[in-house]
Amino acid sequence: MSERQDPSRRGVIRGSAAVGGGIATAALLAACGGPDGEGAGGSAAEADAAVSGSIPLTEVPVGGGAIVAATETVVTQPAAGEFFAFSSICTHQGCPVSQVTAEHIICPCHSSHYDTRTGEPVSGPANQALAPRTVTVTETEVEYS
Ligand code: FES
């Protein structure tokens, strides 16, 4: 059975819309205030094994991406038709990433930046890549697991 949800209920944050948005702020506060706030990268990676979901293609902007808070996933589309997905949990100290540009996935807590194609850290204190998700693109959706 599919785990699809109404996009309005799964906390999708698209592209630069997350900057200064109330949803992003609320998600950030919730995640950073949790018991795994320090050094949560390892436990997040273990939890990733069971994650799967999908997002409509129309919700992943070209030159940006979308953050699906419910599945802790960031889906990127750095160029038209080129999709990638990763855990949205920063490997530094476990904050959720909050912004996606064509080049970078950005964590607001200590400004780690990750490559949108590989998930590898490119600047900031994070030194481990975001956990990758397997992506399948259909006519209407990006499925990830
Ligand atoms: S938790 Fe993301 S940069 Fe520190």
PDB file of C-alpha atoms and ligand atoms in Angstrom:
ATOM      1  CA  MET A   1       0.000   0.000   0.000  1.00  0.00           C
ATOM      2  CA  SER A   2       1.250   3.451  -0.822  1.00  0.00           C
ATOM      3  CA  GLU A   3       2.346   5.831   1.885  1.00  0.00           C
ATOM      4  CA  ARG A   4       1.335   8.850  -0.115  1.00  0.00           C
ATOM      5  CA  GLN A   5      -0.033  11.761   1.752  1.00  0.00           C
ATOM      6  CA  ASP A   6      -1.757  14.957   0.911  1.00  0.00           C
ATOM      7  CA  PRO A   7       1.129  17.339   0.081  1.00  0.00           C
ATOM      8  CA  SER A   8      -0.470  20.041   2.189  1.00  0.00           C
ATOM      9  CA  ARG A   9      -0.164  17.775   5.232  1.00  0.00           C
ATOM     10  CA  ARG A  10       3.408  16.595   4.900  1.00  0.00           C
ATOM     11  CA  GLY A  11       5.205  19.853   5.444  1.00  0.00           C
ATOM     12  CA  VAL A  12       6.699  20.368   2.017  1.00  0.00           C
ATOM     13  CA  ILE A  13       9.105  23.285   1.881  1.00  0.00           C
ATOM     14  CA  ARG A  14      10.105  24.225  -1.635  1.00  0.00           C
ATOM     15  CA  GLY A  15      13.179  26.017  -2.905  1.00  0.00           C
ATOM     16  CA  SER A  16      13.910  29.394  -1.451  1.00  0.00           C
ATOM     17  CA  ALA A  17      10.382  29.637  -0.058  1.00  0.00           C
ATOM     18  CA  ALA A  18      11.828  28.168   3.120  1.00  0.00           C
ATOM     19  CA  VAL A  19      13.872  31.281   3.818  1.00  0.00           C
ATOM     20  CA  GLY A  20      12.227  33.154   6.633  1.00  0.00           C
ATOM     21  CA  GLY A  21       9.145  30.956   6.486  1.00  0.00           C
ATOM     22  CA  GLY A  22       7.217  30.065   9.567  1.00  0.00           C
ATOM     23  CA  ILE A  23       7.097  26.382   8.641  1.00  0.00           C
ATOM     24  CA  ALA A  24      10.865  26.188   8.341  1.00  0.00           C
ATOM     25  CA  THR A  25      11.337  27.977  11.625  1.00  0.00           C
ATOM     26  CA  ALA A  26       8.911  25.682  13.404  1.00  0.00           C
ATOM     27  CA  ALA A  27      10.564  22.566  11.959  1.00  0.00           C
ATOM     28  CA  LEU A  28      13.988  23.849  12.878  1.00  0.00           C
ATOM     29  CA  LEU A  29      13.014  24.610  16.435  1.00  0.00           C
ATOM     30  CA  ALA A  30      11.342  21.255  16.867  1.00  0.00           C
ATOM     31  CA  ALA A  31      14.297  19.304  15.533  1.00  0.00           C
ATOM     32  CA  CYS A  32      17.015  21.231  17.340  1.00  0.00           C
ATOM     33  CA  GLY A  33      15.180  21.025  20.624  1.00  0.00           C
ATOM     34  CA  GLY A  34      14.921  17.249  20.579  1.00  0.00           C
ATOM     35  CA  PRO A  35      16.985  14.807  22.607  1.00  0.00           C
ATOM     36  CA  ASP A  36      19.167  13.958  19.611  1.00  0.00           C
ATOM     37  CA  GLY A  37      20.239  17.542  19.023  1.00  0.00           C
ATOM     38  CA  GLU A  38      23.881  16.695  19.621  1.00  0.00           C
ATOM     39  CA  GLY A  39      25.613  14.253  17.319  1.00  0.00           C
ATOM     40  CA  ALA A  40      22.412  12.868  15.836  1.00  0.00           C
ATOM     41  CA  GLY A  41      23.985  12.002  12.478  1.00  0.00           C
ATOM     42  CA  GLY A  42      24.557   8.337  13.304  1.00  0.00           C
ATOM     43  CA  SER A  43      21.076   7.593  14.577  1.00  0.00           C
ATOM     44  CA  ALA A  44      19.508   9.507  11.696  1.00  0.00           C
ATOM     45  CA  ALA A  45      21.428   7.367   9.216  1.00  0.00           C
ATOM     46  CA  GLU A  46      20.157   4.199  10.878  1.00  0.00           C
ATOM     47  CA  ALA A  47      16.569   5.441  10.800  1.00  0.00           C
ATOM     48  CA  ASP A  48      16.855   6.257   7.086  1.00  0.00           C
ATOM     49  CA  ALA A  49      16.663   2.603   6.129  1.00  0.00           C
ATOM     50  CA  ALA A  50      12.866   2.542   6.451  1.00  0.00           C
ATOM     51  CA  VAL A  51      12.098   5.869   4.770  1.00  0.00           C
ATOM     52  CA  SER A  52      10.133   6.002   1.548  1.00  0.00           C
ATOM     53  CA  GLY A  53       7.693   8.373  -0.061  1.00  0.00           C
ATOM     54  CA  SER A  54       6.973  10.450  -3.108  1.00  0.00           C
ATOM     55  CA  ILE A  55       6.444  14.018  -4.157  1.00  0.00           C
ATOM     56  CA  PRO A  56       4.769  15.435  -7.271  1.00  0.00           C
ATOM     57  CA  LEU A  57       7.258  16.587  -9.909  1.00  0.00           C
ATOM     58  CA  THR A  58       5.557  19.970  -9.889  1.00  0.00           C
ATOM     59  CA  GLU A  59       6.605  20.513  -6.271  1.00  0.00           C
ATOM     60  CA  VAL A  60      10.330  20.196  -6.995  1.00  0.00           C
ATOM     61  CA  PRO A  61      11.475  23.395  -8.708  1.00  0.00           C
ATOM     62  CA  VAL A  62      14.259  23.352 -11.283  1.00  0.00           C
ATOM     63  CA  GLY A  63      17.358  24.900  -9.732  1.00  0.00           C
ATOM     64  CA  GLY A  64      16.151  24.104  -6.243  1.00  0.00           C
ATOM     65  CA  GLY A  65      14.385  21.410  -4.371  1.00  0.00           C
ATOM     66  CA  ALA A  66      11.756  20.476  -1.845  1.00  0.00           C
ATOM     67  CA  ILE A  67      12.031  19.367   1.743  1.00  0.00           C
ATOM     68  CA  VAL A  68       9.518  16.763   2.890  1.00  0.00           C
ATOM     69  CA  ALA A  69       9.549  17.115   6.652  1.00  0.00           C
ATOM     70  CA  ALA A  70       7.351  14.067   7.285  1.00  0.00           C
ATOM     71  CA  THR A  71       9.954  11.711   5.794  1.00  0.00           C
ATOM     72  CA  GLU A  72      13.009  13.860   6.587  1.00  0.00           C
ATOM     73  CA  THR A  73      13.885  13.959   2.916  1.00  0.00           C
ATOM     74  CA  VAL A  74      15.209  16.642   0.601  1.00  0.00           C
ATOM     75  CA  VAL A  75      14.545  16.148  -3.116  1.00  0.00           C
ATOM     76  CA  THR A  76      16.645  18.254  -5.473  1.00  0.00           C
ATOM     77  CA  GLN A  77      16.413  19.145  -9.148  1.00  0.00           C
ATOM     78  CA  PRO A  78      19.608  21.093  -9.912  1.00  0.00           C
ATOM     79  CA  ALA A  79      18.851  20.990 -13.644  1.00  0.00           C
ATOM     80  CA  ALA A  80      15.654  20.175 -15.523  1.00  0.00           C
ATOM     81  CA  GLY A  81      14.864  16.474 -15.258  1.00  0.00           C
ATOM     82  CA  GLU A  82      17.802  15.728 -12.953  1.00  0.00           C
ATOM     83  CA  PHE A  83      16.519  14.502  -9.568  1.00  0.00           C
ATOM     84  CA  PHE A  84      18.308  13.461  -6.393  1.00  0.00           C
ATOM     85  CA  ALA A  85      17.124  12.744  -2.859  1.00  0.00           C
ATOM     86  CA  PHE A  86      18.841  12.660   0.503  1.00  0.00           C
ATOM     87  CA  SER A  87      18.070  12.650   4.188  1.00  0.00           C
ATOM     88  CA  SER A  88      17.212  16.212   5.182  1.00  0.00           C
ATOM     89  CA  ILE A  89      18.938  15.786   8.535  1.00  0.00           C
ATOM     90  CA  CYS A  90      22.276  17.565   8.756  1.00  0.00           C
ATOM     91  CA  THR A  91      25.152  15.254   9.576  1.00  0.00           C
ATOM     92  CA  HIS A  92      26.762  17.861  11.817  1.00  0.00           C
ATOM     93  CA  GLN A  93      24.374  17.968  14.771  1.00  0.00           C
ATOM     94  CA  GLY A  94      21.070  16.811  13.380  1.00  0.00           C
ATOM     95  CA  CYS A  95      19.197  19.969  12.412  1.00  0.00           C
ATOM     96  CA  PRO A  96      16.868  19.713   9.425  1.00  0.00           C
ATOM     97  CA  VAL A  97      18.143  21.479   6.335  1.00  0.00           C
ATOM     98  CA  SER A  98      16.014  24.458   5.391  1.00  0.00           C
ATOM     99  CA  GLN A  99      16.953  25.724   1.947  1.00  0.00           C
ATOM    100  CA  VAL A 100      17.846  24.328  -1.457  1.00  0.00           C
ATOM    101  CA  THR A 101      19.519  26.238  -4.273  1.00  0.00           C
ATOM    102  CA  ALA A 102      20.725  24.926  -7.619  1.00  0.00           C
ATOM    103  CA  GLU A 103      24.115  24.127  -6.059  1.00  0.00           C
ATOM    104  CA  HIS A 104      23.581  23.710  -2.330  1.00  0.00           C
ATOM    105  CA  ILE A 105      21.405  22.161   0.333  1.00  0.00           C
ATOM    106  CA  ILE A 106      21.793  24.426   3.341  1.00  0.00           C
ATOM    107  CA  CYS A 107      21.539  23.758   7.053  1.00  0.00           C
ATOM    108  CA  PRO A 108      20.608  26.891   8.990  1.00  0.00           C
ATOM    109  CA  CYS A 109      22.055  25.848  12.338  1.00  0.00           C
ATOM    110  CA  HIS A 110      25.768  26.278  11.599  1.00  0.00           C
ATOM    111  CA  SER A 111      25.601  26.946   7.854  1.00  0.00           C
ATOM    112  CA  SER A 112      26.765  23.642   6.448  1.00  0.00           C
ATOM    113  CA  HIS A 113      26.257  23.444   2.696  1.00  0.00           C
ATOM    114  CA  TYR A 114      25.891  20.180   0.799  1.00  0.00           C
ATOM    115  CA  ASP A 115      26.156  19.469  -2.924  1.00  0.00           C
ATOM    116  CA  THR A 116      22.686  19.055  -4.469  1.00  0.00           C
ATOM    117  CA  ARG A 117      23.844  16.183  -6.699  1.00  0.00           C
ATOM    118  CA  THR A 118      25.972  14.144  -4.291  1.00  0.00           C
ATOM    119  CA  GLY A 119      24.943  15.238  -0.794  1.00  0.00           C
ATOM    120  CA  GLU A 120      28.630  15.729   0.034  1.00  0.00           C
ATOM    121  CA  PRO A 121      29.457  18.627   2.352  1.00  0.00           C
ATOM    122  CA  VAL A 122      31.047  21.559   0.521  1.00  0.00           C
ATOM    123  CA  SER A 123      31.350  24.080   3.369  1.00  0.00           C
ATOM    124  CA  GLY A 124      30.569  24.495   7.035  1.00  0.00           C
ATOM    125  CA  PRO A 125      31.266  22.170   9.936  1.00  0.00           C
ATOM    126  CA  ALA A 126      29.592  19.030   8.527  1.00  0.00           C
ATOM    127  CA  ASN A 127      32.135  16.488   7.310  1.00  0.00           C
ATOM    128  CA  GLN A 128      29.845  13.645   6.284  1.00  0.00           C
ATOM    129  CA  ALA A 129      27.468  13.464   3.336  1.00  0.00           C
ATOM    130  CA  LEU A 130      23.711  13.504   3.687  1.00  0.00           C
ATOM    131  CA  ALA A 131      22.402   9.950   3.530  1.00  0.00           C
ATOM    132  CA  PRO A 132      21.306   9.283  -0.065  1.00  0.00           C
ATOM    133  CA  ARG A 133      17.887   8.001  -1.043  1.00  0.00           C
ATOM    134  CA  THR A 134      17.143   5.934  -4.122  1.00  0.00           C
ATOM    135  CA  VAL A 135      15.118   7.959  -6.629  1.00  0.00           C
ATOM    136  CA  THR A 136      12.622   6.754  -9.210  1.00  0.00           C
ATOM    137  CA  VAL A 137      11.022   9.346 -11.465  1.00  0.00           C
ATOM    138  CA  THR A 138       7.607   8.574 -12.911  1.00  0.00           C
ATOM    139  CA  GLU A 139       5.509  10.715 -15.256  1.00  0.00           C
ATOM    140  CA  THR A 140       4.098  12.638 -12.328  1.00  0.00           C
ATOM    141  CA  GLU A 141       6.187  11.962  -9.225  1.00  0.00           C
ATOM    142  CA  VAL A 142       9.594  11.526  -7.703  1.00  0.00           C
ATOM    143  CA  GLU A 143       9.550   8.409  -5.565  1.00  0.00           C
ATOM    144  CA  TYR A 144      12.322   7.929  -3.015  1.00  0.00           C
ATOM    145  CA  SER A 145      13.376   5.280  -0.577  1.00  0.00           C
TER     146      SER A 145
HETATM  147  S1  FES B   1      23.535  21.024  12.602  1.00  0.00           S
HETATM  148 FE1  FES B   1      23.705  21.547  10.501  1.00  0.00          FE
HETATM  149  S2  FES B   1      25.488  22.764  10.419  1.00  0.00           S
HETATM  150 FE2  FES B   1      25.373  22.200  12.491  1.00  0.00          FE
END
